[in-house]
PDB file of C-alpha atoms in Angstrom:
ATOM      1  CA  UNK A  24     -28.808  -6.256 -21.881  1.00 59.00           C
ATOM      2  CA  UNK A  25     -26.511  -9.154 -22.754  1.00 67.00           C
ATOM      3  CA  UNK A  26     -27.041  -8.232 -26.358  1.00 86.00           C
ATOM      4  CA  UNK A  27     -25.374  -4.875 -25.430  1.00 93.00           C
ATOM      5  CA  UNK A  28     -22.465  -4.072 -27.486  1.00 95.00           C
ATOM      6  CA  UNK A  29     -21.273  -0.433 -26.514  1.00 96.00           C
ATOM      7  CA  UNK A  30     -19.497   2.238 -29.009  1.00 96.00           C
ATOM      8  CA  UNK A  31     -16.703   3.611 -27.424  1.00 96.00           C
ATOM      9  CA  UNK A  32     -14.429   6.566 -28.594  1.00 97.00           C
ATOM     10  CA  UNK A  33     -10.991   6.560 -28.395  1.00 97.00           C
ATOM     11  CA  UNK A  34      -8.802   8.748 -28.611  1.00 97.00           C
ATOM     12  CA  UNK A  35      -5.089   7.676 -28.799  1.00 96.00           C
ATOM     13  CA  UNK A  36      -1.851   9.856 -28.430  1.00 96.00           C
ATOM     14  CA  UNK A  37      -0.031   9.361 -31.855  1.00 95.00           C
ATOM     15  CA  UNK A  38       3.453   8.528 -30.029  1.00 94.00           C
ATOM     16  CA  UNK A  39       2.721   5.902 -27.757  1.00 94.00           C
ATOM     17  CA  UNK A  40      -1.184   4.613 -27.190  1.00 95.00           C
ATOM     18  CA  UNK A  41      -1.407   4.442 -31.046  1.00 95.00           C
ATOM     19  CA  UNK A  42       1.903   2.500 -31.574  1.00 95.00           C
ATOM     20  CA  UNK A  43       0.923   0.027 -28.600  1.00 95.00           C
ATOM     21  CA  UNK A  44      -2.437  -0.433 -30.114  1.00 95.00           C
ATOM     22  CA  UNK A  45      -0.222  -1.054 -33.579  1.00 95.00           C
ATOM     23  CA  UNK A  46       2.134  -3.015 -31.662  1.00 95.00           C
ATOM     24  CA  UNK A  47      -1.200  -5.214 -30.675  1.00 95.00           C
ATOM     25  CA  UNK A  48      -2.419  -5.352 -34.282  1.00 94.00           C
ATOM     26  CA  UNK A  49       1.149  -6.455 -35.169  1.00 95.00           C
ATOM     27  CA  UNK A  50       0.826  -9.084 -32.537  1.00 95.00           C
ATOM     28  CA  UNK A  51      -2.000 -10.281 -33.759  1.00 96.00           C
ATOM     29  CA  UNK A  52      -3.459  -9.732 -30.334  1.00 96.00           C
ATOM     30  CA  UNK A  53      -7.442  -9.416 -30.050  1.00 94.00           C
ATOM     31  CA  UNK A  54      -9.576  -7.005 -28.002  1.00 94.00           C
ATOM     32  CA  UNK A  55     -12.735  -5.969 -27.921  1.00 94.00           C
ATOM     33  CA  UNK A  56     -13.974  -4.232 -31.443  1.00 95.00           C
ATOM     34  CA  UNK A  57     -16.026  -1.837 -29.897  1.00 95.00           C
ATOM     35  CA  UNK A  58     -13.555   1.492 -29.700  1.00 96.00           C
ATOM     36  CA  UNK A  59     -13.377   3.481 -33.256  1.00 96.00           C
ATOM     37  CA  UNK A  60     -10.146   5.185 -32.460  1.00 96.00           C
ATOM     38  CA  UNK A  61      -9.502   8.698 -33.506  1.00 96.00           C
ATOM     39  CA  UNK A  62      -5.731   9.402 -33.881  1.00 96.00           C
ATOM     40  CA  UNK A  63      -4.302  12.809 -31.947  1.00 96.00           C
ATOM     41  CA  UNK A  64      -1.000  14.192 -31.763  1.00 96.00           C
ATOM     42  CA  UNK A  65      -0.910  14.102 -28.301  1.00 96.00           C
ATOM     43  CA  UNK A  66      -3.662  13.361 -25.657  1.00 94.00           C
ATOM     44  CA  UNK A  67      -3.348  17.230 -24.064  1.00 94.00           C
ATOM     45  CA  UNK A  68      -5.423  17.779 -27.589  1.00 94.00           C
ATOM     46  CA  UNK A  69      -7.886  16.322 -26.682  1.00 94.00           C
ATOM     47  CA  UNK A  70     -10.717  19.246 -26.132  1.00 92.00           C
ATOM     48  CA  UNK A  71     -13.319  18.714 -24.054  1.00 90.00           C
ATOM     49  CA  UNK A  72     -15.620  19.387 -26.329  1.00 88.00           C
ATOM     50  CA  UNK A  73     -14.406  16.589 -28.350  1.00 92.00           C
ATOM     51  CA  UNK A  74     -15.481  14.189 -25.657  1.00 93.00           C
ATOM     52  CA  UNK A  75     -19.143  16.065 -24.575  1.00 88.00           C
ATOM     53  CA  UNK A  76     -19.133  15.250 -28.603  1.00 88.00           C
ATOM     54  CA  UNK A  77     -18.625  12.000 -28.744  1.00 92.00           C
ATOM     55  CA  UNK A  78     -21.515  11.457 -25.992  1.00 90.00           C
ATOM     56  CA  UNK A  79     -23.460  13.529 -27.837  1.00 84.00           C
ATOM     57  CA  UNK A  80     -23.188  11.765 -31.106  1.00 86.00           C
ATOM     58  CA  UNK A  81     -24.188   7.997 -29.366  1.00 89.00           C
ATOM     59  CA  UNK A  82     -21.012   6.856 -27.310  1.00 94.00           C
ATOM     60  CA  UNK A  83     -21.161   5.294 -24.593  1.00 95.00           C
ATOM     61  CA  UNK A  84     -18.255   5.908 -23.429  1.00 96.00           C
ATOM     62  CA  UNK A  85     -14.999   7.832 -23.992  1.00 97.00           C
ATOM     63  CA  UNK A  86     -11.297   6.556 -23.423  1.00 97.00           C
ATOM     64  CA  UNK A  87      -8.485   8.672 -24.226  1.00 97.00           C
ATOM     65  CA  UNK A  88      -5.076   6.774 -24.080  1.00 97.00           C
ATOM     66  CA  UNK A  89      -1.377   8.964 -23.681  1.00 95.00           C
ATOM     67  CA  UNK A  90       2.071   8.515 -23.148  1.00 95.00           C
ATOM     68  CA  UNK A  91       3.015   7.974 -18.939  1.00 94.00           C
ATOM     69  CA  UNK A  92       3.127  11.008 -16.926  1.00 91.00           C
ATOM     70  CA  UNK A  93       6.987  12.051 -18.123  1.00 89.00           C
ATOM     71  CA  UNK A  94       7.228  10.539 -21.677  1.00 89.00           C
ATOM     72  CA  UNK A  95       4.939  13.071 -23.194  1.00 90.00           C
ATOM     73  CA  UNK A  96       6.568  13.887 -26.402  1.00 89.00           C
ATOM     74  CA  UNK A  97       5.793  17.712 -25.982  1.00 90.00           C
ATOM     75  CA  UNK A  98       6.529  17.867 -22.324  1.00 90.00           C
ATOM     76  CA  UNK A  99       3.478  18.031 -20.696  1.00 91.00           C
ATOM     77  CA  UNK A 100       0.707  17.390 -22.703  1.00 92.00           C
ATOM     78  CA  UNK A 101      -0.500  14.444 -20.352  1.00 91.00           C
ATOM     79  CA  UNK A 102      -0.847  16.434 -17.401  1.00 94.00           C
ATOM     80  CA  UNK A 103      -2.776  18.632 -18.798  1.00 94.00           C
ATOM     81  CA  UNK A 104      -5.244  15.808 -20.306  1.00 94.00           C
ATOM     82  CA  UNK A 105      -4.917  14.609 -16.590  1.00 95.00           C
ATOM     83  CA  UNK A 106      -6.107  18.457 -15.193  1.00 94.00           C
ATOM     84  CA  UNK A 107      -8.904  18.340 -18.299  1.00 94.00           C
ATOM     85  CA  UNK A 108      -9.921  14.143 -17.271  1.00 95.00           C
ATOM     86  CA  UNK A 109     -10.470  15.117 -13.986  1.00 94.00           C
ATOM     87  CA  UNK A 110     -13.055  18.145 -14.596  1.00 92.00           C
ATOM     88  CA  UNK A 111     -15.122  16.502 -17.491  1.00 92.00           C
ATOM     89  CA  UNK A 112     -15.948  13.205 -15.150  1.00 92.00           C
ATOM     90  CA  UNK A 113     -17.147  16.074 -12.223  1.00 90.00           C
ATOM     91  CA  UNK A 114     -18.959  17.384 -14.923  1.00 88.00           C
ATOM     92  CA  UNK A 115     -20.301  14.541 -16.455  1.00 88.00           C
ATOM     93  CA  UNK A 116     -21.331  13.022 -13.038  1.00 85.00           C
ATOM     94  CA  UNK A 117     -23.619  15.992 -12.069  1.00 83.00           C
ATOM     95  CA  UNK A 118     -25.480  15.457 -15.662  1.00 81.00           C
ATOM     96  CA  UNK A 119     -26.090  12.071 -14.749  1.00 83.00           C
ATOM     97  CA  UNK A 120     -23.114  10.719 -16.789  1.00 88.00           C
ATOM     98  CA  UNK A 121     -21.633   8.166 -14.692  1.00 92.00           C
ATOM     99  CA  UNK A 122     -17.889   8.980 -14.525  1.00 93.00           C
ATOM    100  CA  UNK A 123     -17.039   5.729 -15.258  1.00 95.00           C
ATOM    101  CA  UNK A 124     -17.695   6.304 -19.291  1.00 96.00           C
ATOM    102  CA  UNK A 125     -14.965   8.424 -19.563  1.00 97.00           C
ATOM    103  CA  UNK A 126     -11.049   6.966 -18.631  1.00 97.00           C
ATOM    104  CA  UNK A 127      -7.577   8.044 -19.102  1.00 97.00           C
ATOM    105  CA  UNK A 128      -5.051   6.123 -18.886  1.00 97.00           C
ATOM    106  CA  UNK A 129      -1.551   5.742 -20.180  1.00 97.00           C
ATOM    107  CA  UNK A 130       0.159   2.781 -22.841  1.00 96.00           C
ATOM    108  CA  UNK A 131       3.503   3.563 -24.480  1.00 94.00           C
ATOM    109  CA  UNK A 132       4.345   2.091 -27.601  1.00 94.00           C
ATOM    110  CA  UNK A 133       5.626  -1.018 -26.093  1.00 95.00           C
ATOM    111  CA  UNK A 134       2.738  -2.063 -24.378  1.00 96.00           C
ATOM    112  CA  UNK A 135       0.474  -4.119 -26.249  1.00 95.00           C
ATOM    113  CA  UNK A 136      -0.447  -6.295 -23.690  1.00 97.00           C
ATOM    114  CA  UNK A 137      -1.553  -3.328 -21.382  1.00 97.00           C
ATOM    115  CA  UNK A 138      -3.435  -1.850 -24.673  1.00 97.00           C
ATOM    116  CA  UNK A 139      -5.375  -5.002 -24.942  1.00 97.00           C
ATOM    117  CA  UNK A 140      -6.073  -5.201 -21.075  1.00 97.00           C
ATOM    118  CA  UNK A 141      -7.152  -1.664 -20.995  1.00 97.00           C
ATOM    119  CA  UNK A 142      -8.880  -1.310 -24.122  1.00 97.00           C
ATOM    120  CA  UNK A 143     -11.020  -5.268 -23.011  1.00 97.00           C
ATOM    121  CA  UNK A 144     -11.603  -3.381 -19.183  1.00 97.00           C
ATOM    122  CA  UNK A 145     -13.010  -0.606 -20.645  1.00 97.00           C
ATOM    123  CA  UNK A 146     -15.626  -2.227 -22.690  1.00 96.00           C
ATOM    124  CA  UNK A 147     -16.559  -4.301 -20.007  1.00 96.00           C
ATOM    125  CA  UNK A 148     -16.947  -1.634 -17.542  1.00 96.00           C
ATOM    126  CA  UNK A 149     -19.297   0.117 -19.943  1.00 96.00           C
ATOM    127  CA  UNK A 150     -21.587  -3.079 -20.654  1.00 96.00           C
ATOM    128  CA  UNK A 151     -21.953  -2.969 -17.031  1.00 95.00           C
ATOM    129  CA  UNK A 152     -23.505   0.113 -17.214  1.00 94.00           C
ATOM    130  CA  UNK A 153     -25.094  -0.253 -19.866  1.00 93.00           C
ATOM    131  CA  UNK A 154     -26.324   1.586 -23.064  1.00 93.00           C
ATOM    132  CA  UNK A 155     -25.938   5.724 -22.153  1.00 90.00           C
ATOM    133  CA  UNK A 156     -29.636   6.981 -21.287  1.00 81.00           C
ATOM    134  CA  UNK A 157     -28.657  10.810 -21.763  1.00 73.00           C
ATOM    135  CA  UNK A 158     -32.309  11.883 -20.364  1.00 57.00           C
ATOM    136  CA  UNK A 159     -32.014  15.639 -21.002  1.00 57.00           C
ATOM    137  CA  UNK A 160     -30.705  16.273 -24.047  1.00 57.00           C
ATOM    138  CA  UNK A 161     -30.376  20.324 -22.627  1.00 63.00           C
ATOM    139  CA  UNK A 162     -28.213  18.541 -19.749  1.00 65.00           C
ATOM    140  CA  UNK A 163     -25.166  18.056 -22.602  1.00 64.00           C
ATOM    141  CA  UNK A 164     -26.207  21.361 -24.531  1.00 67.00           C
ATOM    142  CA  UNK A 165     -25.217  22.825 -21.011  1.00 67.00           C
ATOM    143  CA  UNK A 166     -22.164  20.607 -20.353  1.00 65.00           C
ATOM    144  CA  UNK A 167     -21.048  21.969 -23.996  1.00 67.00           C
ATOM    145  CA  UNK A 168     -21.093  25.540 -22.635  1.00 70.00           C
ATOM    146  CA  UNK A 169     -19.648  25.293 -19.534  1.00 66.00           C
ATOM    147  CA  UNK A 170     -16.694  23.711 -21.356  1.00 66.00           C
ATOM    148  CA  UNK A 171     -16.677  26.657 -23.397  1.00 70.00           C
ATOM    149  CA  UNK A 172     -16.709  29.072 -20.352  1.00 68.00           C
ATOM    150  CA  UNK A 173     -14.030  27.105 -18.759  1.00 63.00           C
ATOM    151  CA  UNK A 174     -11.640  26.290 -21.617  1.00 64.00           C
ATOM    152  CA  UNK A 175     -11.767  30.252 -22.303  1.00 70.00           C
ATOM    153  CA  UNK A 176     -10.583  31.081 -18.978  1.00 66.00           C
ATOM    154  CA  UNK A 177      -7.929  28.162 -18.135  1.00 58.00           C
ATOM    155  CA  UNK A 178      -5.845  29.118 -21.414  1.00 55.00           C
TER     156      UNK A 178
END
């Protein structure tokens, strides 16, 4: 397994996580090149369904990156990634998903060092797990609807 290189989503609020990972590019900082990073307005847009996604299509695990509790550029798009974080990684866990795979954390533009340190954690974290073994394929078929069920009756 020490061949193991995971492929981790990320998904990186436009305002801050992106310009701190920019800021690290522009730093010519390295970390680990095993997150493709998908760009989003803010990380409260971040469906669930976009992550149960991501797992479906091969990740091994998820990381979705905002602005700190209080800096969200639309008021209060973090906490509700926060409310959304805390659900899917219950979720996940009962399919057998270690919760682990999926983090949320927070980087503001200024913090390239902390995009670095998070973005290097992350991947190491997930080569300690190890490549995702999603045994059931039903198991995320049935994660995908109960994120349906519930997204329809939070909003």
């Amino acid at each position: 397994m020490e061949d193991f290189e995971p492929k981790i989503v990320g998904f990186l609020c436009n305002w801050c996580s992106y310009a701190g990972a920019d800021a690290a590019g522009s730093s010519r900082k390295t970390y680990a090149p095993n997150v493709n990073v998908i760009r989003v307005m803010c990380s409260g847009r971040v469906d669930p369904q976009f992550v149960v996604k991501a797992f479906q299509s091969g990740a091994d695990g998820v990381i979705i990156l905002g602005c700190h509790p209080g800096d969200c550029h639309y008021k209060e798009g973090n906490y509700k990634a926060l409310r959304r974080f805390y659900l899917l990684r219950k979720m996940l866990n009962q399919f057998g998903i270690e919760p682990e795979r999926l983090r949320l954390d927070w980087v503001s533009a200024s913090e390239s060092d902390k995009f670095v340190t998070t973005i290097n954690d992350m991947v190491e974290t997930i080569k300690t797990l190890g490549p995702l073994n999603i045994v059931n394929s039903q198991s995320i078929e049935i994660i995908d609807e109960i994120v349906d069920f519930q997204e329809s009756n939070i909003e």
